[in-house]
Amino acid sequence: MDKKNVLAVQVFRWSDGSYLEDQDHWWLSGIHRDVLLLSKPQVFIADYFFKSTLAEDFSFADIQVEVKIDNSRDTSKDSVLANYVIEAALFDTARWYSSDRCADLQLSKMDSIKLNLSSSTSQGFHGYLLVGRLDMPWLWSAEKPYLYTLAVTLKDASGNLLDCESCLVGIRQVSKAPKQLLVNGHPIIIRGVNRHEHHPRLGKTNIESCMVKDLVLMKQYNINAVRNSHYPQHPRWYELCDLFGMYMIDEANIETHGFDLSGHVKHPTLEPSWATAMMDRVIGMVERDKNHACIISWSLGNEAGYGPNHSALAGWVRGKDPSRLVHYEGGGSRTSSTDIVCPMYMRVPDMSRISRDSNETRPLILCEYSHAMGNSNGNLHEYWEIIDSTFGLQGGFIWEWVDQALLKDNADGSKHWAYGGDFGDVPNDLNFCLNGLIWPDRTPHPALHEVKYVYQPIKVSFSKETLRITNTHFFKATQGLEFSWDAHGDGCKLGSGILSLPFIGPQKSYDIDWQSAPWYPLWTSSSAEEYFLTITAKLLHSTRWVEAGHVISSTQVQLPSKREIVPHVIQTKDATFVSETLGDKIRVSRHSFWEIILSVQTGTVESWKVEGVPLMTKGIFPCFWRAPTDNDKGGGASSYFSLWKRARIDNLHYITKSCSIQNKTDHFVKIAVAFLGVPKNEEVSLPRWKKTKIEVDVIYTIYGSGDIVVECNVRPSSNLPSLPRVGVEFHLDKSMDQIKWYGRGPFECYPDRKAAAHVAVYEQKVDDMHVPYIVPGECSGRADVRWVTFQNKDGFGIYASVYGSSTPMQINASYYTTAELDRATHNEDLIKGDDIEVHLDHKHMGLGGDDSWSPCVHHEYLVHAYPYSFSIRLCPITPATSGEVMYKTQLQN
């Protein structure tokens, strides 16, 4: 053969098809997928479609395999049947190996699937139909992704094999019931994410190791569903989702979002001239992916308006594949072209309203919700409280899985995460593609812990002296799990053990009586103020995606207090000390143990030393500002950030109205400070009362023991918007880098994103507290903190706690100042300060996350401009003491 073939490829960066591809992602040119050149015989298997129909009681499955033969010789259909043999067989992959681990295909072969000539032209199909029946089939689901191997063969009349095609197939049923999507007869819950194809180095080109990493993480964090946003993805992705067990919405490569801004031009869906192009994309998706069990619904695209062309697309899909549902959000998510009410970013009250609408018979599944842009995903638990308790609500898909940043090399050889505009690309969307639950290198964001928690399949609740453990799986009992318990009182461990439970069936619960529980005697004998019980479920056996011992569910419940909670007080010793006024300084000290110097002019601490070790370098200031997050900035002129800027909250300077010693005894001294929060550079000519935004009265009570009780009374101006925070700020020597706290953790958490963060005692370094969001902003907070210590490597430092009747604090500590977090546009741009900035907040605004383009922090997580009063205890800590011991001294037994 001396003839040669020439394979020529042209890549068009733009075409008329570009108008249908306006997705929010990197618009990268080139060939992103594998190119495969196949050589086939003249008569070969061109296509096949595996179908299964389950009996009503699931006792058997009728199998159909539609086969298309490509015959380049133009032989008639009867001639093909006379000269060729078309066969199919189904193999049980779990039985491939005999007891001695030797491969035995015959052992795994189920009943053969035979050609049925009488049905070969049914329902408009003009190929060849093979039929069979499988008794007692194993069913595929995301919980139990059982797969068979289908082999379709073409032989000549002598029995010689000419062609063979094979794939893994699952037997399962997708159906509808009033307000329900059913898989194998059960109303599954979609605990999903949206996934763009993105690799930090290769862009839109996927590699298998990255796909596997995604699925391993998704399964480990209790994600059971993925929406392919917003185009069909790499063929291997579907095979892996079949194998790992992941429900999927497969989506056509159609998005015409930009036409929303072109009022004089109709959306393509309204134009007959675009119908063929749109139909071609939907047909290509369905025909390519139709044999994958993971796909439970076909999507007609994303944000492409709504019109007659969508009706045509839905009609073709329903005719081609009635075994799956049709999904499309455009046109209000409730058109006749969708079998699912599938809104994006719908608020919780609206979800409740639709669930109660008796005229709406379709289930509601959010195609996008909880926009994960930067430090986000607040309110997630509120969505799942209503989903878990409301008929007709079946979950949703978080936007989105991965931050779409690209790794860019700097001139000095270092690297950083680059986003829109960093390559000189114009136009760009800046950081609006950084909406992931994980960084581009697949490191989880802190919010992924919250996702794992609300998605966990084992639920635990405590009510009326009964602990209830519920298995929300639909197809698995709990025999593969080990349950354990752990009880704490005031942060100290009381006991732990294995919890012996009977197997809990799917959708069943088991109740444990409070007084018969193994932790009850520990509770009765303890004198702690508050108690927490944690119930954990771990896998007993390794799986494809994790080793044995992996925690799939962990819930902490607060147990009843045995006594009335009373305000905290210090049990002070009658230690003598010296207090003196030296010019504009107030010096309070006790021998060589500790020394505090306050400035009368500023009303703040200039120096605090313990045994000569410098602790606090400056403070204590009122603080109401935070470095804005992406969600804070969303909403243009109505955003929280814009409101704060207009109110000058970002630019407050604290004028000391007065600072004086109010009371002095041999054992304590009281110093009163009045602060006026005034915007910097405000007109000097304005009266002070007119320019004051916030008034703060602070009383320092300094005891001979070294304790300082800081009482704060905050009076914001009535015309201020909601505040970012209400608290105090101080700066510690940079050596105080070891943090220990009793509160929620160990990961970053905030008032509206803390359900997954258990209350316990944790330790970290200041550097490790920082969360390196690609675009910096408020980060590293810990919620509901009772006490915290900051110590150097030798054990010297400061203890801080709530005091009196004050509620637990929101804290953070960082080498990066608030101003620096606000200034930098990339994490790599951040410059560390010379000390540690600490915030102890009485109130801190939630993160929000219902979306990132409107101010949507829920009402209960806003910090309204009301008067607030709170108290904090500060005291020196040495190697001989601990936070646990210090905290106990202020509890009234």
mmCIF file of N, CA, C and O in Angstrom, residues 579-588 596-607 659-661 671:
data_model
loop_
_atom_site.group_PDB
_atom_site.id
_atom_site.type_symbol
_atom_site.label_atom_id
_atom_site.label_comp_id
_atom_site.label_asym_id
_atom_site.label_seq_id
_atom_site.Cartn_x
_atom_site.Cartn_y
_atom_site.Cartn_z
ATOM 1 N N SER A 579 -0.306 51.583 90.918
ATOM 2 C CA SER A 579 -0.865 52.314 89.780
ATOM 3 C C SER A 579 -0.475 53.775 89.930
ATOM 4 O O SER A 579 -0.584 54.339 91.029
ATOM 5 N N GLU A 580 -0.006 54.376 88.865
ATOM 6 C CA GLU A 580 0.463 55.749 88.931
ATOM 7 C C GLU A 580 0.266 56.447 87.600
ATOM 8 O O GLU A 580 0.242 55.802 86.546
ATOM 9 N N THR A 581 0.078 57.739 87.653
ATOM 10 C CA THR A 581 -0.046 58.550 86.447
ATOM 11 C C THR A 581 1.269 59.281 86.230
ATOM 12 O O THR A 581 1.724 60.038 87.110
ATOM 13 N N LEU A 582 1.882 59.045 85.076
ATOM 14 C CA LEU A 582 3.155 59.642 84.719
ATOM 15 C C LEU A 582 2.954 60.453 83.452
ATOM 16 O O LEU A 582 2.982 59.913 82.340
ATOM 17 N N GLY A 583 2.695 61.752 83.617
ATOM 18 C CA GLY A 583 2.420 62.591 82.459
ATOM 19 C C GLY A 583 1.138 62.150 81.791
ATOM 20 O O GLY A 583 0.071 62.132 82.420
ATOM 21 N N ASP A 584 1.223 61.789 80.519
ATOM 22 C CA ASP A 584 0.029 61.324 79.799
ATOM 23 C C ASP A 584 -0.043 59.802 79.760
ATOM 24 O O ASP A 584 -0.690 59.227 78.885
ATOM 25 N N LYS A 585 0.633 59.137 80.719
ATOM 26 C CA LYS A 585 0.604 57.679 80.788
ATOM 27 C C LYS A 585 0.030 57.239 82.134
ATOM 28 O O LYS A 585 0.208 57.909 83.166
ATOM 29 N N ILE A 586 -0.670 56.110 82.098
ATOM 30 C CA ILE A 586 -1.094 55.441 83.323
ATOM 31 C C ILE A 586 -0.354 54.116 83.385
ATOM 32 O O ILE A 586 -0.473 53.291 82.467
ATOM 33 N N ARG A 587 0.414 53.941 84.443
ATOM 34 C CA ARG A 587 1.207 52.721 84.588
ATOM 35 C C ARG A 587 0.647 51.914 85.752
ATOM 36 O O ARG A 587 0.470 52.418 86.863
ATOM 37 N N VAL A 588 0.323 50.631 85.463
ATOM 38 C CA VAL A 588 -0.175 49.721 86.482
ATOM 39 C C VAL A 588 0.740 48.505 86.465
ATOM 40 O O VAL A 588 0.974 47.918 85.397
ATOM 41 N N ILE A 596 1.478 47.158 82.812
ATOM 42 C CA ILE A 596 0.601 47.660 81.750
ATOM 43 C C ILE A 596 0.744 49.175 81.700
ATOM 44 O O ILE A 596 0.658 49.845 82.742
ATOM 45 N N ILE A 597 0.940 49.707 80.500
ATOM 46 C CA ILE A 597 1.021 51.155 80.310
ATOM 47 C C ILE A 597 -0.078 51.572 79.336
ATOM 48 O O ILE A 597 -0.162 51.036 78.218
ATOM 49 N N LEU A 598 -0.937 52.495 79.773
ATOM 50 C CA LEU A 598 -2.008 53.026 78.935
ATOM 51 C C LEU A 598 -1.710 54.489 78.621
ATOM 52 O O LEU A 598 -1.157 55.220 79.457
ATOM 53 N N SER A 599 -2.131 54.900 77.437
ATOM 54 C CA SER A 599 -1.993 56.297 77.031
ATOM 55 C C SER A 599 -3.284 57.046 77.367
ATOM 56 O O SER A 599 -4.374 56.631 76.950
ATOM 57 N N VAL A 600 -3.152 58.133 78.113
ATOM 58 C CA VAL A 600 -4.320 58.947 78.435
ATOM 59 C C VAL A 600 -4.864 59.614 77.173
ATOM 60 O O VAL A 600 -6.078 59.798 77.017
ATOM 61 N N GLN A 601 -3.976 59.960 76.236
ATOM 62 C CA GLN A 601 -4.399 60.642 75.015
ATOM 63 C C GLN A 601 -5.226 59.742 74.104
ATOM 64 O O GLN A 601 -6.218 60.168 73.514
ATOM 65 N N THR A 602 -4.815 58.476 74.001
ATOM 66 C CA THR A 602 -5.520 57.561 73.071
ATOM 67 C C THR A 602 -6.470 56.626 73.796
ATOM 68 O O THR A 602 -7.342 56.018 73.169
ATOM 69 N N GLY A 603 -6.305 56.469 75.102
ATOM 70 C CA GLY A 603 -7.170 55.554 75.842
ATOM 71 C C GLY A 603 -6.887 54.101 75.564
ATOM 72 O O GLY A 603 -7.729 53.243 75.830
ATOM 73 N N THR A 604 -5.700 53.810 75.040
ATOM 74 C CA THR A 604 -5.383 52.435 74.639
ATOM 75 C C THR A 604 -4.108 51.970 75.326
ATOM 76 O O THR A 604 -3.332 52.763 75.880
ATOM 77 N N VAL A 605 -3.900 50.660 75.284
ATOM 78 C CA VAL A 605 -2.709 50.045 75.870
ATOM 79 C C VAL A 605 -1.522 50.281 74.948
ATOM 80 O O VAL A 605 -1.569 49.953 73.758
ATOM 81 N N GLU A 606 -0.471 50.823 75.475
ATOM 82 C CA GLU A 606 0.751 51.002 74.689
ATOM 83 C C GLU A 606 1.726 49.851 74.893
ATOM 84 O O GLU A 606 2.532 49.550 74.018
ATOM 85 N N SER A 607 1.626 49.227 76.060
ATOM 86 C CA SER A 607 2.548 48.133 76.351
ATOM 87 C C SER A 607 1.969 47.255 77.444
ATOM 88 O O SER A 607 1.351 47.751 78.388
ATOM 89 N N CYS A 659 -10.303 60.054 79.281
ATOM 90 C CA CYS A 659 -9.626 58.869 79.829
ATOM 91 C C CYS A 659 -9.140 59.226 81.221
ATOM 92 O O CYS A 659 -8.315 60.147 81.384
ATOM 93 N N SER A 660 -9.663 58.512 82.215
ATOM 94 C CA SER A 660 -9.293 58.858 83.588
ATOM 95 C C SER A 660 -9.497 57.668 84.511
ATOM 96 O O SER A 660 -10.263 56.746 84.209
ATOM 97 N N ILE A 661 -8.808 57.716 85.654
ATOM 98 C CA ILE A 661 -8.998 56.698 86.689
ATOM 99 C C ILE A 661 -10.272 57.032 87.452
ATOM 100 O O ILE A 661 -10.423 58.132 87.997
ATOM 101 N N ILE A 671 -10.382 52.280 85.101
ATOM 102 C CA ILE A 671 -10.053 53.362 84.181
ATOM 103 C C ILE A 671 -11.171 53.455 83.148
ATOM 104 O O ILE A 671 -11.493 52.450 82.489
#
